[in-house]
Amino acid sequence: MENNENVTSFFFDDDKNLNNERSYLKENDNIRELKNNAGTDSQTEIIIEPQQTFYYFAPDTPSQRALMDVDLPSRPKPIMCLIMTFIPCFVGNPCSSEKKEEYKQATKTLCLFISIVQVIMWIAAMSIGSVINPSENWLLGPGNETWIALGGKYPYAMKEQWQIWRFITPVFLHSGILHIVINMFIQLRVGLLLERKWGWYKYISIFFIGGLGGILLSCLLQPDTLATGASIPVISMLGAYFTQLCLTWHKSETWQRTINMIQCLLFMFIEFGISFGPDFIDISAQCGGLIIGLILAFSVFGKEYARTDNILATKIIPAIALTIIFLYFIIGYILFYTVVPTKKYDS
C-alpha cells in the first residue's frame, strides 16, 4: 500500500494536512488570477508543474473536493492500525531519515522532560520504600509513608498544614510498577503527538490545569484517601483530544476520524482501568482530570477549529468554558478549606 508511507507515526496529523489543503486552494486561486490577467488573446503561456500530494485531512465541502483533484489515501489494514496505535515507530522504516528526525525532535519536548522527572521520582520512591505485599498495593509499589514523604495527595496536610504544593506534586508520582509502565507508555504515545499538534504552551497548560483540577475533585470527594496522580494529566489530555476530534469531525475522512477516536477512547479505558483498584489511585481524580480536559479544550480550541466563524462557536462557547473552569477552582478551594472534613493518617 503505497500511501501508507505517508501516514504519520503519531496518529494522523490533521493540522499538517489542513495547511497543505489551504496552500493548495490558495495556489489554485493564484493560478486563476494569473489566467484572468493574461487575457484570452494574450500570448502568455502559464505552465503548471504537476505535483502529486496526498491529503489525510479532507476538504470541507464537495466543491472543494472537486477543486482538489488529488488522491486521498485508502483505508489502512487492521494490522496497520494496531501498529500505529501501539508501536508507531515501526510504521515504515524505523531507521529512515524522517524517523530519525522525529526521534531527535522528541528529545526536545516537555513531554519527555516530564516523563524523565517522573522516572526520577519513581527511583526516589523505591529508594525510600520498597514493593509491599500486593494485597496492600496491587500496583506493585511502596506504601503510604513513601507517598506522603514525596508529596502525594494528603488532604489533611493540604488543609491543616497548608502544604499546597501537594495539589501539583502528585502528578509526578506513580503508585507502582504496573502504574508507571502503563501510564508512561500512554503519556509518551499520546503526549508527543499532542505537544506537536498544540504547541508546548497549550500542552503544558492542559497537562497541569487538568492535573490540578483532578486532585482538587479528589480532595472534595475522597478527603480521607492518600493517592498519587501521574495518570490524571494524561486523562485530561485525552479528554482535550476527544473534544478536538469532535470539533474537527466534519473535516476528516470517515475511516481516519474513526481510527483516531477509537485510539483515544481505548487509551482512556486503559487509564480508567488501573484506577479501579482498592488504593493509591482515586477514581474521582481521574474523573476530575477528564472533565477539566473536555471543557478546557472548548476554550483552547473552540475558535481555532469551529466549523464556521459565527460568534457563538468562536467566542461565546470558549468564554463559557473558561468561566466554568475558573468557577470550578474558586468554589472547589473554598469548599475544601471551609467545609470538607479531613483525617490525619495513622501509620
Coordinates of C-alpha atoms in Angstrom, one line a residue:
M1 CA 0.0 0.0 0.0
E2 CA 2.0 2.9 -1.3
N3 CA 0.0 5.6 0.6
N4 CA 0.8 4.2 4.0
E5 CA 4.3 5.5 3.7
N6 CA 2.8 9.0 4.1
V7 CA 1.0 8.1 7.4
T8 CA 2.5 10.0 10.3
S9 CA 3.8 7.9 13.1
F10 CA 1.7 9.7 15.7
F11 CA -2.0 9.1 14.9
F12 CA -2.8 11.1 11.7
D13 CA -1.5 14.6 11.6
D14 CA -4.7 16.6 10.7
D15 CA -3.2 20.1 11.2
K16 CA -0.3 19.4 8.9
N17 CA -2.6 18.3 6.1
L18 CA -5.0 21.1 6.7
N19 CA -2.2 23.5 6.0
N20 CA -1.4 21.6 2.8
E21 CA -5.1 21.9 1.8
R22 CA -5.1 25.6 2.3
S23 CA -1.9 26.1 0.4
Y24 CA -3.3 24.0 -2.5
L25 CA -6.5 26.1 -2.6
K26 CA -4.5 29.3 -2.4
E27 CA -2.3 28.2 -5.3
N28 CA -5.4 27.5 -7.4
D29 CA -6.8 31.0 -6.7
N30 CA -3.5 32.5 -7.8
I31 CA -3.5 30.5 -11.0
R32 CA -7.0 31.7 -11.8
E33 CA -5.9 35.3 -11.2
L34 CA -2.9 34.9 -13.5
K35 CA -5.0 33.5 -16.2
N36 CA -7.6 36.3 -15.9
N37 CA -4.8 38.9 -16.0
A38 CA -3.2 37.3 -19.1
G39 CA -6.5 37.5 -21.1
T40 CA -7.8 35.2 -23.8
D41 CA -5.8 37.0 -26.6
S42 CA -2.5 37.1 -24.8
Q43 CA 0.4 35.0 -25.9
T44 CA 1.3 34.4 -22.3
E45 CA 1.6 30.8 -21.5
I46 CA 1.1 29.6 -17.9
I47 CA 2.9 26.3 -17.3
I48 CA 1.8 24.4 -14.1
E49 CA 4.2 21.7 -13.0
P50 CA 2.3 18.6 -12.0
Q51 CA 2.5 17.8 -8.3
Q52 CA 1.2 14.7 -6.5
T53 CA 0.1 15.3 -2.9
F54 CA -1.8 13.0 -0.6
Y55 CA -4.2 14.6 1.9
Y56 CA -5.2 13.0 5.2
F57 CA -7.3 16.0 6.1
A58 CA -10.4 16.1 3.9
P59 CA -11.7 19.3 2.3
D60 CA -14.7 21.0 3.9
T61 CA -17.2 20.8 1.1
P62 CA -17.9 18.7 -2.1
S63 CA -17.0 21.7 -4.2
Q64 CA -13.6 21.8 -2.6
R65 CA -13.2 18.1 -3.1
A66 CA -13.9 18.6 -6.8
L67 CA -11.4 21.5 -6.9
M68 CA -8.7 19.5 -5.3
D69 CA -8.0 16.8 -7.9
V70 CA -5.9 14.7 -5.7
D71 CA -5.9 11.1 -4.4
L72 CA -7.0 10.6 -0.8
P73 CA -5.3 7.6 0.9
S74 CA -7.0 4.3 1.1
R75 CA -8.2 2.7 4.4
P76 CA -5.2 1.1 6.2
K77 CA -5.4 -2.6 7.0
P78 CA -6.4 -3.6 10.7
I79 CA -2.8 -4.8 11.4
M80 CA -1.5 -1.4 10.3
C81 CA -4.0 0.3 12.7
L82 CA -2.7 -1.8 15.6
I83 CA 0.9 -1.0 14.7
M84 CA 0.1 2.7 14.5
T85 CA -1.6 2.6 17.9
F86 CA 0.9 0.7 20.0
I87 CA 4.3 0.7 18.1
P88 CA 4.1 3.6 15.6
C89 CA 7.9 3.8 15.1
F90 CA 7.5 0.5 13.1
V91 CA 5.2 2.2 10.5
G92 CA 7.6 2.3 7.6
N93 CA 11.3 2.1 8.1
P94 CA 12.1 2.8 11.7
C95 CA 15.7 3.9 10.8
S96 CA 14.7 6.2 7.9
S97 CA 16.0 9.8 7.9
E98 CA 12.4 11.0 8.5
K99 CA 12.0 8.8 11.6
K100 CA 15.5 9.8 12.9
E101 CA 14.4 13.4 12.7
E102 CA 11.2 12.6 14.7
Y103 CA 13.3 10.9 17.4
K104 CA 15.6 14.0 17.5
Q105 CA 12.6 16.3 17.8
A106 CA 11.1 14.1 20.6
T107 CA 14.2 14.7 22.8
K108 CA 13.3 18.5 22.8
T109 CA 9.8 18.1 24.1
L110 CA 8.3 18.9 27.5
C111 CA 6.5 15.6 27.4
L112 CA 9.8 13.7 27.5
F113 CA 11.2 16.1 30.2
I114 CA 8.2 15.4 32.4
S115 CA 8.5 11.7 31.9
I116 CA 12.1 11.8 33.0
V117 CA 11.2 13.7 36.1
Q118 CA 8.5 11.0 36.9
V119 CA 11.1 8.3 36.4
I120 CA 13.5 10.1 38.8
M121 CA 10.6 10.3 41.4
W122 CA 9.9 6.6 41.0
I123 CA 13.6 5.8 41.6
A124 CA 13.4 8.0 44.7
A125 CA 10.3 6.2 45.9
M126 CA 12.0 2.8 45.6
S127 CA 15.0 4.1 47.4
I128 CA 12.8 5.3 50.3
G129 CA 10.5 2.4 50.4
S130 CA 10.1 -1.0 48.7
V131 CA 7.4 -3.0 46.9
I132 CA 5.0 -4.1 49.6
N133 CA 2.6 -7.0 49.6
P134 CA 0.3 -7.0 46.5
S135 CA -2.7 -7.3 48.8
E136 CA -1.8 -3.8 50.1
N137 CA -0.7 -2.3 46.9
W138 CA -1.9 -4.3 43.8
L139 CA 0.1 -2.0 41.5
L140 CA 3.4 -3.4 43.0
G141 CA 4.8 -0.3 44.7
P142 CA 5.7 1.2 48.1
G143 CA 3.2 2.0 50.9
N144 CA 1.5 5.2 52.1
E145 CA 4.5 6.5 54.1
T146 CA 6.6 6.8 50.9
W147 CA 4.0 8.8 49.0
I148 CA 3.5 11.2 52.0
A149 CA 7.2 11.8 52.1
L150 CA 7.4 12.5 48.3
G151 CA 4.4 14.9 48.1
G152 CA 1.5 12.6 47.3
K153 CA -2.1 13.7 47.8
Y154 CA -2.7 14.0 51.6
P155 CA -5.8 16.2 52.3
Y156 CA -5.1 16.6 56.0
A157 CA -1.7 18.1 55.4
M158 CA -3.0 20.2 52.5
K159 CA -5.7 21.7 54.6
E160 CA -4.4 21.8 58.2
Q161 CA -0.7 22.4 57.5
W162 CA -1.2 24.4 54.2
Q163 CA 1.0 22.1 52.2
I164 CA -0.5 23.4 49.0
W165 CA 2.3 22.0 46.8
R166 CA 0.5 18.7 47.2
F167 CA -2.0 19.9 44.6
I168 CA 0.7 19.6 42.0
T169 CA 3.4 17.1 43.2
P170 CA 1.1 14.0 42.9
V171 CA 1.2 14.3 39.0
F172 CA 4.9 13.3 39.2
L173 CA 4.2 10.2 41.2
H174 CA 3.3 6.6 40.2
S175 CA 1.8 4.1 42.6
G176 CA 3.6 1.0 41.4
I177 CA 5.4 -0.8 38.6
L178 CA 2.2 -1.5 36.7
H179 CA 1.1 2.1 37.0
I180 CA 4.4 3.6 35.7
V181 CA 4.7 1.1 32.8
I182 CA 1.1 1.7 31.6
N183 CA 0.9 5.4 32.2
M184 CA 4.3 6.2 30.8
F185 CA 3.5 4.4 27.6
I186 CA 0.3 6.3 27.0
Q187 CA 1.8 9.6 28.1
L188 CA 4.6 9.3 25.6
R189 CA 2.5 7.8 22.9
V190 CA -0.2 10.5 23.1
G191 CA 1.8 13.4 24.6
L192 CA 4.4 13.6 21.9
L193 CA 1.6 13.8 19.3
L194 CA -0.4 16.4 21.2
E195 CA 2.5 18.6 22.1
R196 CA 3.5 18.8 18.4
K197 CA -0.1 19.5 17.3
W198 CA -1.0 22.0 20.0
G199 CA 2.3 23.7 20.8
W200 CA 4.2 23.3 24.1
Y201 CA 2.2 26.2 25.9
K202 CA -1.2 24.6 25.2
Y203 CA 0.1 21.2 26.0
I204 CA 1.6 22.2 29.4
S205 CA -1.5 24.3 30.3
I206 CA -3.9 21.4 29.7
F207 CA -1.4 19.0 31.5
F208 CA -1.1 20.9 34.7
I209 CA -4.6 22.5 34.9
G210 CA -6.1 19.1 34.3
G211 CA -3.9 17.6 37.0
L212 CA -4.7 20.4 39.4
G213 CA -8.4 20.0 38.8
G214 CA -8.3 16.3 39.2
I215 CA -6.5 16.5 42.6
L216 CA -9.0 19.1 43.8
L217 CA -12.0 17.0 43.0
S218 CA -10.4 14.0 44.7
C219 CA -9.9 16.2 47.8
L220 CA -13.5 17.2 47.8
L221 CA -15.0 13.7 47.2
Q222 CA -12.4 11.4 48.8
P223 CA -10.8 13.6 51.5
D224 CA -9.7 10.6 53.6
T225 CA -7.5 8.8 51.0
L226 CA -3.8 9.1 50.1
A227 CA -3.0 8.9 46.4
T228 CA -0.6 9.5 43.6
G229 CA -1.8 11.3 40.4
A230 CA 0.5 10.8 37.4
S231 CA -2.3 9.5 35.3
I232 CA -4.6 12.5 36.0
P233 CA -3.0 14.9 33.4
V234 CA -2.8 12.1 30.9
I235 CA -6.6 11.6 31.2
S236 CA -7.0 15.3 30.9
M237 CA -5.0 15.4 27.7
L238 CA -7.1 12.5 26.3
G239 CA -10.3 14.4 27.2
A240 CA -9.0 17.5 25.4
Y241 CA -8.0 15.5 22.4
F242 CA -11.5 13.9 22.4
T243 CA -13.1 17.4 22.3
Q244 CA -10.7 18.4 19.5
L245 CA -11.7 15.3 17.5
C246 CA -15.3 16.2 17.9
L247 CA -14.7 19.8 16.8
T248 CA -12.9 18.6 13.6
W249 CA -15.2 15.6 13.0
H250 CA -16.8 17.2 9.9
K251 CA -13.3 17.8 8.3
S252 CA -11.9 14.3 8.5
E253 CA -12.3 11.2 6.3
T254 CA -14.7 8.6 7.8
W255 CA -12.0 6.0 8.4
Q256 CA -9.5 8.5 9.7
R257 CA -11.7 10.0 12.3
T258 CA -13.0 6.6 13.4
I259 CA -9.5 5.3 14.0
N260 CA -8.4 8.4 15.9
M261 CA -11.5 8.2 18.1
I262 CA -11.1 4.5 18.8
Q263 CA -7.5 5.1 19.8
C264 CA -8.4 8.0 22.1
L265 CA -11.2 6.0 23.8
L266 CA -9.0 2.9 24.1
F267 CA -6.3 4.8 26.0
M268 CA -9.0 6.4 28.2
F269 CA -10.4 3.0 29.0
I270 CA -6.9 1.7 29.9
E271 CA -6.2 4.7 32.2
F272 CA -9.5 4.3 34.0
G273 CA -9.0 0.6 34.3
I274 CA -6.0 1.0 36.6
S275 CA -7.9 3.4 38.8
F276 CA -10.5 0.8 40.0
G277 CA -8.1 -0.8 42.4
P278 CA -8.6 -0.5 46.2
D279 CA -6.0 2.1 46.9
F280 CA -3.4 4.7 45.7
I281 CA -5.3 6.0 42.6
D282 CA -8.6 7.9 43.1
I283 CA -11.3 7.4 40.5
S284 CA -12.6 10.8 41.4
A285 CA -9.3 12.4 40.5
Q286 CA -9.4 10.6 37.1
C287 CA -12.9 11.9 36.5
G288 CA -11.9 15.4 37.5
G289 CA -9.0 15.4 35.1
L290 CA -11.2 14.1 32.3
I291 CA -13.9 16.7 32.8
I292 CA -11.4 19.6 33.0
G293 CA -9.7 18.4 29.8
L294 CA -13.1 18.1 28.0
I295 CA -14.2 21.6 29.0
L296 CA -10.9 23.3 28.7
A297 CA -10.4 22.2 25.1
F298 CA -13.5 24.2 24.1
S299 CA -11.8 27.3 25.4
V300 CA -8.4 26.5 23.8
F301 CA -9.5 25.1 20.5
G302 CA -13.1 26.4 20.0
K303 CA -12.2 29.4 18.0
E304 CA -9.4 27.6 16.0
Y305 CA -11.5 24.6 15.0
A306 CA -15.0 25.9 14.7
R307 CA -16.8 24.9 11.6
T308 CA -18.0 28.4 10.9
D309 CA -16.9 31.9 12.0
N310 CA -20.2 32.6 13.9
I311 CA -19.8 34.4 17.2
L312 CA -21.4 31.5 19.2
A313 CA -18.8 29.0 18.1
T314 CA -15.7 31.2 18.2
K315 CA -16.3 33.5 21.2
I316 CA -19.3 32.6 23.4
I317 CA -18.7 28.9 23.9
P318 CA -15.0 29.3 24.6
A319 CA -15.7 32.1 27.1
I320 CA -18.4 30.0 28.8
A321 CA -15.9 27.0 29.0
L322 CA -13.2 29.3 30.6
T323 CA -15.7 30.7 33.0
I324 CA -16.7 27.2 34.2
I325 CA -13.1 26.2 34.8
F326 CA -12.5 29.4 36.8
L327 CA -15.6 29.0 38.9
Y328 CA -14.8 25.3 39.5
F329 CA -11.4 26.2 41.1
I330 CA -12.7 29.1 43.1
I331 CA -15.7 27.2 44.5
G332 CA -13.7 24.0 44.9
Y333 CA -11.0 25.6 47.0
I334 CA -13.5 27.4 49.2
L335 CA -15.4 24.2 49.9
F336 CA -12.2 22.3 50.6
Y337 CA -10.8 24.8 53.1
T338 CA -14.1 25.6 54.8
V339 CA -16.4 22.6 54.7
V340 CA -14.7 19.3 53.8
P341 CA -13.5 17.3 56.8
T342 CA -10.1 15.6 56.6
K343 CA -8.5 12.9 58.6
K344 CA -4.9 12.5 59.8
Y345 CA -3.1 9.4 58.5
D346 CA -2.1 6.9 61.2
S347 CA 0.7 4.6 60.1

